[in-house]
PDB file of C-alpha atoms in Angstrom:
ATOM      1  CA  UNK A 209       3.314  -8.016   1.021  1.00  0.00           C
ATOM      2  CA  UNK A 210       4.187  -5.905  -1.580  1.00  0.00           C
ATOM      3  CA  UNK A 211       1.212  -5.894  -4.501  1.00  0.00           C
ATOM      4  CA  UNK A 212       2.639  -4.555  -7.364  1.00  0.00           C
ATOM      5  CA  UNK A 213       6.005  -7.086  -7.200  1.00  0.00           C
ATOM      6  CA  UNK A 214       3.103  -9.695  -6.673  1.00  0.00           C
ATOM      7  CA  UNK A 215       1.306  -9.179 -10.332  1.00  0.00           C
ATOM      8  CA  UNK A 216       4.697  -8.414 -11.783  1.00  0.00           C
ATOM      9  CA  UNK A 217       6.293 -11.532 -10.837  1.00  0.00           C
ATOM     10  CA  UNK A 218       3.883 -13.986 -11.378  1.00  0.00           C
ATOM     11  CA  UNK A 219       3.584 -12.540 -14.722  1.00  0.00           C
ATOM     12  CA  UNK A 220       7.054 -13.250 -15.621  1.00  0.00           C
ATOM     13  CA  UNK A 221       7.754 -16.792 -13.711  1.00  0.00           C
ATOM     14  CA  UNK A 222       4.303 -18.078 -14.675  1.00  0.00           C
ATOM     15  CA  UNK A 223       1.602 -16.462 -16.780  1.00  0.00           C
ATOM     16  CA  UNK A 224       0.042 -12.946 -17.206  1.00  0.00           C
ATOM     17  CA  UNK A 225      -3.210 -11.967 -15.028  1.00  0.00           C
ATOM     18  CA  UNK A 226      -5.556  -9.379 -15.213  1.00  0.00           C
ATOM     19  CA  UNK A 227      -5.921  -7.211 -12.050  1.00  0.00           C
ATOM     20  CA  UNK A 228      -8.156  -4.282 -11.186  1.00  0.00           C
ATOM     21  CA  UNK A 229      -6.762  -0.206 -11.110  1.00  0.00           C
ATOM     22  CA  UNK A 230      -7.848   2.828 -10.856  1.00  0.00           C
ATOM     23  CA  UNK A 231      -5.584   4.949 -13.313  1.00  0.00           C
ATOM     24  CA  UNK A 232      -3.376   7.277 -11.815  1.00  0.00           C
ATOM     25  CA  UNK A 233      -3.971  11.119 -11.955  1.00  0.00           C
ATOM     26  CA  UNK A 234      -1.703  12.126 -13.750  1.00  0.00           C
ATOM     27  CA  UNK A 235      -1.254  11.000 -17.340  1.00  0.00           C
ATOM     28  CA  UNK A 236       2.653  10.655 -17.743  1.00  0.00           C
ATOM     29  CA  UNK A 237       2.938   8.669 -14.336  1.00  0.00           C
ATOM     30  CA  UNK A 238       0.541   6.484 -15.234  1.00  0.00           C
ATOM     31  CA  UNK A 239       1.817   5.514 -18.763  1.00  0.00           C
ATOM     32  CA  UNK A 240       4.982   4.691 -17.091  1.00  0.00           C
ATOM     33  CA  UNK A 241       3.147   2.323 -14.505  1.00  0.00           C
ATOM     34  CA  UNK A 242       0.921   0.605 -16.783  1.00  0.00           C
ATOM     35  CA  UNK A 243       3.990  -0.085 -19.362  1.00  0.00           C
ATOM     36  CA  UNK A 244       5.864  -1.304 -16.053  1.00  0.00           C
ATOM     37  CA  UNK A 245       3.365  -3.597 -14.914  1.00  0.00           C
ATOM     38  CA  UNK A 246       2.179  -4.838 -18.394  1.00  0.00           C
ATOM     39  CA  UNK A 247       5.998  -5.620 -19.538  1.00  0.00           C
ATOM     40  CA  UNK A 248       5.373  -9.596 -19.434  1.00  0.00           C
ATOM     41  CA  UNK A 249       1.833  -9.379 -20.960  1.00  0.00           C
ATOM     42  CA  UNK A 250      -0.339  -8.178 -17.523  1.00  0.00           C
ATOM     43  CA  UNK A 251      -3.343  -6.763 -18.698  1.00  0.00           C
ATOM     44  CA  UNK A 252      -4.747  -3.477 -16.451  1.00  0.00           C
ATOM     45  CA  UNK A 253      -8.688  -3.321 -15.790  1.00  0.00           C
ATOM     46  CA  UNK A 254      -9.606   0.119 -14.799  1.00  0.00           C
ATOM     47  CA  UNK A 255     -12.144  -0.687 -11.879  1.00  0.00           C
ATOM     48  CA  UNK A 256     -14.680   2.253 -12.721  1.00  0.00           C
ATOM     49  CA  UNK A 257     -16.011   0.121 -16.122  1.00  0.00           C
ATOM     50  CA  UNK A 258     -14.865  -3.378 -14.636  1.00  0.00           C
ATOM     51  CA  UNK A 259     -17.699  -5.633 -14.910  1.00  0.00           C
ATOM     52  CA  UNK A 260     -17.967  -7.128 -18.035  1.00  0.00           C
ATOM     53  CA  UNK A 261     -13.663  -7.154 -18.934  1.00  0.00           C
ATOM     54  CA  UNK A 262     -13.833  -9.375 -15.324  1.00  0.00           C
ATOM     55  CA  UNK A 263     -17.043 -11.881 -16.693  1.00  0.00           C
ATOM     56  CA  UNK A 264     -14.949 -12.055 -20.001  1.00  0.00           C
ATOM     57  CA  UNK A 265     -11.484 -12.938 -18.613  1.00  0.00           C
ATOM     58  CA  UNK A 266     -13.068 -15.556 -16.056  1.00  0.00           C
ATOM     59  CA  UNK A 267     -15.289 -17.378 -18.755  1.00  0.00           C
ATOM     60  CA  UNK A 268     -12.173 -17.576 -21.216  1.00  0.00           C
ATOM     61  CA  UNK A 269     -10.270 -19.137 -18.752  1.00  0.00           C
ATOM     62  CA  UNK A 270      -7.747 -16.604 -17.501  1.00  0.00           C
ATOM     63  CA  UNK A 271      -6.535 -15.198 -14.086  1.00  0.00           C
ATOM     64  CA  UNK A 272      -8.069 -12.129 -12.166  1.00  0.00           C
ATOM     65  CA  UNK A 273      -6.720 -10.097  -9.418  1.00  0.00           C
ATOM     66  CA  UNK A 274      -8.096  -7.707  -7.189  1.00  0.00           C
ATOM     67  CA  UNK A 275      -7.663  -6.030  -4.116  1.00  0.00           C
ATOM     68  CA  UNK A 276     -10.109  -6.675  -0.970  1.00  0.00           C
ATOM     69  CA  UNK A 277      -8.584  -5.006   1.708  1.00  0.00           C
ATOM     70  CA  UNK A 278     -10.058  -1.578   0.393  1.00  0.00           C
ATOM     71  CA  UNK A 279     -12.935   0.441   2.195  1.00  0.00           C
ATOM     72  CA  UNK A 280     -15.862   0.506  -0.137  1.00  0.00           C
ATOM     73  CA  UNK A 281     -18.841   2.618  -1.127  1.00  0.00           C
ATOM     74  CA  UNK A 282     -22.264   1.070   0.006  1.00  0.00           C
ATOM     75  CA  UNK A 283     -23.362   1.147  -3.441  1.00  0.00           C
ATOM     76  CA  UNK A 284     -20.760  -1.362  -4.542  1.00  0.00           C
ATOM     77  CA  UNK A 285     -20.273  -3.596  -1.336  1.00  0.00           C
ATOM     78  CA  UNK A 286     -21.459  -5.106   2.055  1.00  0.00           C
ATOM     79  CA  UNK A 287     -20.523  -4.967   5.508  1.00  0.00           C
ATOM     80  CA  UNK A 288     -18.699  -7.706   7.090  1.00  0.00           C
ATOM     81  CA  UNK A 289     -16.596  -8.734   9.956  1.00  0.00           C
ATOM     82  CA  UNK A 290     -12.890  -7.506   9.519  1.00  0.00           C
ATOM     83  CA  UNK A 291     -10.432  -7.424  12.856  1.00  0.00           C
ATOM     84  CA  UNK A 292     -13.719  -7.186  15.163  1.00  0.00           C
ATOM     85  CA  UNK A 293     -15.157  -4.352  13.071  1.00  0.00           C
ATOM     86  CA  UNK A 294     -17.506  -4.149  10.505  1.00  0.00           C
ATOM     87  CA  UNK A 295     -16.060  -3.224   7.003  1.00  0.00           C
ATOM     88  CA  UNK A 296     -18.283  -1.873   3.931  1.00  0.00           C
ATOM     89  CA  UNK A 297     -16.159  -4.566   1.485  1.00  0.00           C
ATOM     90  CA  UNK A 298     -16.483  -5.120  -1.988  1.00  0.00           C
ATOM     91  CA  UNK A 299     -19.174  -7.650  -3.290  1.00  0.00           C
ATOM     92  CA  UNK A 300     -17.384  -7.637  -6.988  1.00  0.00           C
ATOM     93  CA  UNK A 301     -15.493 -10.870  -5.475  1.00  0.00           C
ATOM     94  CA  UNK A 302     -18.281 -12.747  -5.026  1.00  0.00           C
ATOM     95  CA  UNK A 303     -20.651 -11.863  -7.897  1.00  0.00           C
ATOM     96  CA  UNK A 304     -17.870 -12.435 -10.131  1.00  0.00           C
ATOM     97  CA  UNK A 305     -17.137 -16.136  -8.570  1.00  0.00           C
ATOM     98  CA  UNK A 306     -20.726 -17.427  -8.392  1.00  0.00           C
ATOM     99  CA  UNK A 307     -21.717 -16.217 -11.686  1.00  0.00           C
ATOM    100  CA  UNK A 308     -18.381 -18.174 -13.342  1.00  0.00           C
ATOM    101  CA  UNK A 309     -17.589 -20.757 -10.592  1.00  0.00           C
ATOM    102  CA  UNK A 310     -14.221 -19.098 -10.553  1.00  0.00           C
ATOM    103  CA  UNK A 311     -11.837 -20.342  -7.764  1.00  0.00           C
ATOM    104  CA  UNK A 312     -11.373 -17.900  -4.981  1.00  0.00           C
ATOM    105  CA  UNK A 313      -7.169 -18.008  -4.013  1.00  0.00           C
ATOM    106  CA  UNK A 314      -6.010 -16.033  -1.034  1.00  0.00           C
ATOM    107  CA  UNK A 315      -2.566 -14.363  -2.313  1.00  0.00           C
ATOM    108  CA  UNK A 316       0.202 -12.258  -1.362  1.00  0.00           C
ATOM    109  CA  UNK A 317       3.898 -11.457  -1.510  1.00  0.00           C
ATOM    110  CA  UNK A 318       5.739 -11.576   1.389  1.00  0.00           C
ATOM    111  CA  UNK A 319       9.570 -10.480   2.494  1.00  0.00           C
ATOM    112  CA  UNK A 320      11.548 -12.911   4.030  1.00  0.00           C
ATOM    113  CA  UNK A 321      14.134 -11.218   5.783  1.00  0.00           C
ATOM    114  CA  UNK A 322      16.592 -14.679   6.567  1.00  0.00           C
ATOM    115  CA  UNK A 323      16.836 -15.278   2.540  1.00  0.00           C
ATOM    116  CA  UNK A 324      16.251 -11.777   1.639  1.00  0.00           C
ATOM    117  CA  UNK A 325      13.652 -12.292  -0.958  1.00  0.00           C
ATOM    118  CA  UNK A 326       9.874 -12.330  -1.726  1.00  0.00           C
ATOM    119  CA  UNK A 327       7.574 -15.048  -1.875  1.00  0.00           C
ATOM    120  CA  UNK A 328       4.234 -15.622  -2.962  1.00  0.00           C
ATOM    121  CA  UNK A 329       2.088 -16.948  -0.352  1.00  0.00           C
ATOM    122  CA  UNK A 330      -1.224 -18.952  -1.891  1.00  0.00           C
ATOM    123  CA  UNK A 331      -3.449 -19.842   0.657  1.00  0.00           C
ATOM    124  CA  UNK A 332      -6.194 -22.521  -0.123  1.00  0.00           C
ATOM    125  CA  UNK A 333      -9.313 -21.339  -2.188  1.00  0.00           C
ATOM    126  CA  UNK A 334     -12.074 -20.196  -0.261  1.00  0.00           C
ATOM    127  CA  UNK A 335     -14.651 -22.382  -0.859  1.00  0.00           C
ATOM    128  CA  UNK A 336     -18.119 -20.889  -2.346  1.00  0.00           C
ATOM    129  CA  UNK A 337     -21.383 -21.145   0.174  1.00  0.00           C
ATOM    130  CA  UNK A 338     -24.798 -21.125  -2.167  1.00  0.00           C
ATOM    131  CA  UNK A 339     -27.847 -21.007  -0.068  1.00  0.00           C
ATOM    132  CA  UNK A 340     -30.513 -19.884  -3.439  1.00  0.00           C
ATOM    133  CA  UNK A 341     -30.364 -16.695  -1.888  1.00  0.00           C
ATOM    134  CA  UNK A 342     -27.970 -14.735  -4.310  1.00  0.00           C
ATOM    135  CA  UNK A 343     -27.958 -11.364  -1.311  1.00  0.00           C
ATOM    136  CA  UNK A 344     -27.270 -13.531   1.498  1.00  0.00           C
ATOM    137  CA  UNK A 345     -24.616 -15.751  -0.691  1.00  0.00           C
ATOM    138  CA  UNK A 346     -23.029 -12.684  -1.427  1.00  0.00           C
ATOM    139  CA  UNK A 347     -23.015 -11.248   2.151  1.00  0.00           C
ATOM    140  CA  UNK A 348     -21.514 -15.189   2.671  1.00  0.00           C
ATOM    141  CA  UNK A 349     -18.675 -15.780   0.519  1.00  0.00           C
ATOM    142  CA  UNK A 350     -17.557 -12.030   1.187  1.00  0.00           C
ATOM    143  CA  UNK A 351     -17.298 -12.781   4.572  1.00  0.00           C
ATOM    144  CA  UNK A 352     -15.562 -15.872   3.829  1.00  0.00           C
ATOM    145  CA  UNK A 353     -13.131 -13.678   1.864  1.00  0.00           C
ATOM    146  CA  UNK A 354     -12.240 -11.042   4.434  1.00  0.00           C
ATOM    147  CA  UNK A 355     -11.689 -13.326   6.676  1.00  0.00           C
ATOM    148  CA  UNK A 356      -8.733 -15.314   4.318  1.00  0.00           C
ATOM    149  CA  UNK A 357      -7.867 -11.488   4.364  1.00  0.00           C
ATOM    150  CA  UNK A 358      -7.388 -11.270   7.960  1.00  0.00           C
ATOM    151  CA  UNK A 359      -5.809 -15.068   8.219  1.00  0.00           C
ATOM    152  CA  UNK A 360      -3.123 -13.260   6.052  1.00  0.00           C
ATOM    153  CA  UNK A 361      -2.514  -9.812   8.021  1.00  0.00           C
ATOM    154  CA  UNK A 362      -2.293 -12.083  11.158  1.00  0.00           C
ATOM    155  CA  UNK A 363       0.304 -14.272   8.946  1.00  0.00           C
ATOM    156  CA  UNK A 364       2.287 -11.428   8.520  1.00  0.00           C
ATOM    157  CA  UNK A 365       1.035  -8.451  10.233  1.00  0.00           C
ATOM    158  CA  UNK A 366       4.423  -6.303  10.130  1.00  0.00           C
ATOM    159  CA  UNK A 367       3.813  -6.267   6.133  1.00  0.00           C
ATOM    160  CA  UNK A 368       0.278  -5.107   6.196  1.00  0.00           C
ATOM    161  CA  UNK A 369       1.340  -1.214   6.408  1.00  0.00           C
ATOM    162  CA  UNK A 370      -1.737   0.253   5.119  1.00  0.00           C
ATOM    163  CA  UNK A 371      -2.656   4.357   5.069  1.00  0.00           C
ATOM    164  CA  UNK A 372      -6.070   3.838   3.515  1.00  0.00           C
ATOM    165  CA  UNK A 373      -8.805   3.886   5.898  1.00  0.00           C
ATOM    166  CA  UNK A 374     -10.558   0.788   5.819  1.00  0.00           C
ATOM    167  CA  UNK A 375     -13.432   1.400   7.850  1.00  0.00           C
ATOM    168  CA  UNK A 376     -14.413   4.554   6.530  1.00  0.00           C
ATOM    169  CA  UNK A 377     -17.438   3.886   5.343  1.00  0.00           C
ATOM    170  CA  UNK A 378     -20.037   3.139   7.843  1.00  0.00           C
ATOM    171  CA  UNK A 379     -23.506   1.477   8.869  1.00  0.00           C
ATOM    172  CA  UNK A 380     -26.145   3.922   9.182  1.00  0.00           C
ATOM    173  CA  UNK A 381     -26.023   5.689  11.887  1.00  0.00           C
ATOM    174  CA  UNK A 382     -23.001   3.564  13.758  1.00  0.00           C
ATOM    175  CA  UNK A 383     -19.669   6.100  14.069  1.00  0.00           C
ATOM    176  CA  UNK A 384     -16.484   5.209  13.609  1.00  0.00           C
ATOM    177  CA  UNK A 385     -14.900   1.963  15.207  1.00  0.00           C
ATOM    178  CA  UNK A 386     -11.957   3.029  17.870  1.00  0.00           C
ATOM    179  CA  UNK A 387      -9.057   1.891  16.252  1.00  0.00           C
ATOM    180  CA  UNK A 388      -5.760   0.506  18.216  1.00  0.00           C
ATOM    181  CA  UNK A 389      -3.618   2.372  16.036  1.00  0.00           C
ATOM    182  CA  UNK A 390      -3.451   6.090  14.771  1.00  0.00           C
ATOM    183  CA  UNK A 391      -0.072   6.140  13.206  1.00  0.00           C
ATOM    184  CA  UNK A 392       0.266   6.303   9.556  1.00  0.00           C
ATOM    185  CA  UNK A 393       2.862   5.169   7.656  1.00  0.00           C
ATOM    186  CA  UNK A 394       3.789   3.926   3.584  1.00  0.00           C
ATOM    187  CA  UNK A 395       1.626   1.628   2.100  1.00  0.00           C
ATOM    188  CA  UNK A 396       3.093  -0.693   0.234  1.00  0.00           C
ATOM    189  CA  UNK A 397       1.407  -4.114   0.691  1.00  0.00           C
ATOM    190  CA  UNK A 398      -1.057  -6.655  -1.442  1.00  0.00           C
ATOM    191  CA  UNK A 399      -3.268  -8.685   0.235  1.00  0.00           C
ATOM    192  CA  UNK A 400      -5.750  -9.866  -2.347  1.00  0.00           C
ATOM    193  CA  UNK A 401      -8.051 -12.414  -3.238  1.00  0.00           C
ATOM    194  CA  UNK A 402      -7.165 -13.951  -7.116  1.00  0.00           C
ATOM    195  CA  UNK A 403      -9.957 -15.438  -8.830  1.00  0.00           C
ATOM    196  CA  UNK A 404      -8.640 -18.387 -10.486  1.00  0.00           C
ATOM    197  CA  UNK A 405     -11.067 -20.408 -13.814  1.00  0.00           C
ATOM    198  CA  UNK A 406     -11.182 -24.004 -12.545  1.00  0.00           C
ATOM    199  CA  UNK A 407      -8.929 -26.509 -13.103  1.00  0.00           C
ATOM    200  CA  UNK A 408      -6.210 -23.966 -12.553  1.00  0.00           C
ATOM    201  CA  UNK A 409      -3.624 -24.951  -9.838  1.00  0.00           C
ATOM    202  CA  UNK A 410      -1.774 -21.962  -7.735  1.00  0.00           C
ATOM    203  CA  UNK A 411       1.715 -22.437  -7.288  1.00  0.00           C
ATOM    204  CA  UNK A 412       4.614 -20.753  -4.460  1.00  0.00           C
ATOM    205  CA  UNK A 413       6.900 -19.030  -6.376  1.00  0.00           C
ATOM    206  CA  UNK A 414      10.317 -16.992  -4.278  1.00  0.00           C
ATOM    207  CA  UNK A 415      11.341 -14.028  -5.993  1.00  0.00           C
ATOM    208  CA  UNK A 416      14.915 -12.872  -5.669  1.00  0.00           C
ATOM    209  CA  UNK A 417      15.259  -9.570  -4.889  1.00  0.00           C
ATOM    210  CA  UNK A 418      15.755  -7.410  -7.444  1.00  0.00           C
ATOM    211  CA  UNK A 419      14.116  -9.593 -10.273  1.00  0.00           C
ATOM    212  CA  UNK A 420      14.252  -6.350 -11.893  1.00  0.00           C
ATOM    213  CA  UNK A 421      14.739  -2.633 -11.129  1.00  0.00           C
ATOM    214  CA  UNK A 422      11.127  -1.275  -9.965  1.00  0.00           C
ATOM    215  CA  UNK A 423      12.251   1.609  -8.046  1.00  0.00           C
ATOM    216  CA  UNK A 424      10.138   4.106 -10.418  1.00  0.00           C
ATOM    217  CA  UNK A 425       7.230   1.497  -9.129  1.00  0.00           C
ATOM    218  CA  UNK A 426       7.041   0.472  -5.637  1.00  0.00           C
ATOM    219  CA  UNK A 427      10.121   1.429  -2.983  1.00  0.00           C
ATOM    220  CA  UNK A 428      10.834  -1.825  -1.101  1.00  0.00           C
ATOM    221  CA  UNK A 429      12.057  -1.528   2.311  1.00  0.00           C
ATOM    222  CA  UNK A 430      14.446  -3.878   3.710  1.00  0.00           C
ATOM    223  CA  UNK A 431      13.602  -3.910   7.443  1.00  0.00           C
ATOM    224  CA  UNK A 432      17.126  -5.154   8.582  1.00  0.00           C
ATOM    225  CA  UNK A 433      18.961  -2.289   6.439  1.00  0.00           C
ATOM    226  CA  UNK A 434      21.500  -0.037   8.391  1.00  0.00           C
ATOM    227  CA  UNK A 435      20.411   3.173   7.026  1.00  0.00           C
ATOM    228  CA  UNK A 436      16.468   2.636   8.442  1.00  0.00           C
ATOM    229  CA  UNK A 437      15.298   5.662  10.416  1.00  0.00           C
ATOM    230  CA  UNK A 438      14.288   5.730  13.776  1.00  0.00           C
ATOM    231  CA  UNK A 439      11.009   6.890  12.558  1.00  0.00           C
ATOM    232  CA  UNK A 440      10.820   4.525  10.000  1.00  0.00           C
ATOM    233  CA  UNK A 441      11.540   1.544  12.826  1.00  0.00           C
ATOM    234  CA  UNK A 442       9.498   3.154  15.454  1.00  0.00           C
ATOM    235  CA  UNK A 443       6.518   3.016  13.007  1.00  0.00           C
ATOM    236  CA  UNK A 444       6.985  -0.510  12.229  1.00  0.00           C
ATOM    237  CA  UNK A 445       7.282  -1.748  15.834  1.00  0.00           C
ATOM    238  CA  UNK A 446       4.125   0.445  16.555  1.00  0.00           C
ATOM    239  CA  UNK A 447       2.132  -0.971  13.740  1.00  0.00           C
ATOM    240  CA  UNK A 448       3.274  -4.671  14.667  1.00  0.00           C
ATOM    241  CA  UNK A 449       2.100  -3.828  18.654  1.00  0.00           C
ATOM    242  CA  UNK A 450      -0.941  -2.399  17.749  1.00  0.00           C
ATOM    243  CA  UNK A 451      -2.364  -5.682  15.563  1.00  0.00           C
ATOM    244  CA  UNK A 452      -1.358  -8.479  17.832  1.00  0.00           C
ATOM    245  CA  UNK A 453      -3.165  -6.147  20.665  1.00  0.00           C
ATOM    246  CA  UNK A 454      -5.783  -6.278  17.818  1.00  0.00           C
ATOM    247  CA  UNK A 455      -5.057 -10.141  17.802  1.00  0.00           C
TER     248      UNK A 455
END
């Protein structure tokens, strides 16, 4: 789904979130993102100094977004099952939920191409595991998240057009996991986990497209248009092959 429509819209049909960045490069192009997504009161975390905005926003009751389909640095995460292949994954997700009792929503936004709009897809909250051993809890629950992660891309797997490299980082000494695909293509998808305070209740929201005009944000690609590529379509029928051979 697309990610950035995702924060946007929920700020403006429900309430505003906070959600984890890293700042753009360069200066002018981020000041015209951040006042794009913080129009309806969104509030941008830069992930590099995260820690203690995230505690704050959880404990006063509000709602935090992040992304957790992203490879991570051993220093900041743990490996865990993702598509058959272990993925170094961020443990923010789960420190941040045991140490508040947040709720833990699978979310994303998804194209429907029969009424030609987006809608936000909540899938139940992943429930906490607490063994008293806070490493292995963590190790847990983040498993527990990736896989709500892959439950989605398997959902939808045509919308989860993703250039990063998500198993980048590696064990020691294991290589690189053969991959089914090797085709790039534009990223333009959100599959996240939301951390929710309790007592807060997620709700399906459809988004008719355009809510507004976010073309200096996030190009949306309608895959039924007439003036699609052929290497725009034979990139999304390869990507689509290559995860339900993954499936």
């Amino acid at each position: 789904g697309c990610w950035e429509l995702h924060s946007f819209g929920w700020s403006a049909l429900e309430y505003p979130l906070s959600f984890l960045v890293r700042p753009l490069d360069n200066p002018r192009i981020e000041e015209m993102i951040e006042s794009i997504r913080t129009k309806f009161g969104n509030k941008a975390i830069d992930k590099q100094s995260a820690a203690r905005q995230s505690l704050r926003v959880l404990r006063e009751g509000g709602t935090l977004g992040i992304l957790s389909d992203l490879n991570t640095q051993t220093r900041e995460g743990v490996f865990v099952p993702f598509f058959g292949k272990l993925a170094c994954t961020t443990a923010g997700i789960a420190t941040l939920a045991l140490k508040t009792d947040a709720i833990v929503i699978p979310t994303c936004a998804v194209w429907n191409k029969e009424k030609r709009r987006y809608f936000f897809h909540g899938d139940p909250p992943v429930e906490l595991v607490r063994t008293g051993d806070h490493e292995k809890d963590i190790e847990l629950n983040t498993a527990r998240f990736a896989a709500a992660v892959e439950h989605m891309v398997r959902l939808y797997p045509d919308q989860w057009l993703w250039i990063h490299k998500r198993w980048k980082t590696r064990p020691p000494g294991a290589g690189l996991p053969r991959l089914t695909s090797t085709h790039d293509g534009p990223s333009a998808p959100w599959n996240s986990v939301a951390a929710l305070p309790r007592g807060r209740v997620a709700v399906e929201h459809d988004l008719e497209r355009p809510l507004v005009d976010v073309r200096a944000l996030v190009v949306v690609e309608d895959p039924e248009r007439d003036d699609e590529t052929d290497n725009q379509r034979n990139y999304r029928n390869r990507k689509s092959a290559a995860l339900s051979r993954i499936a």
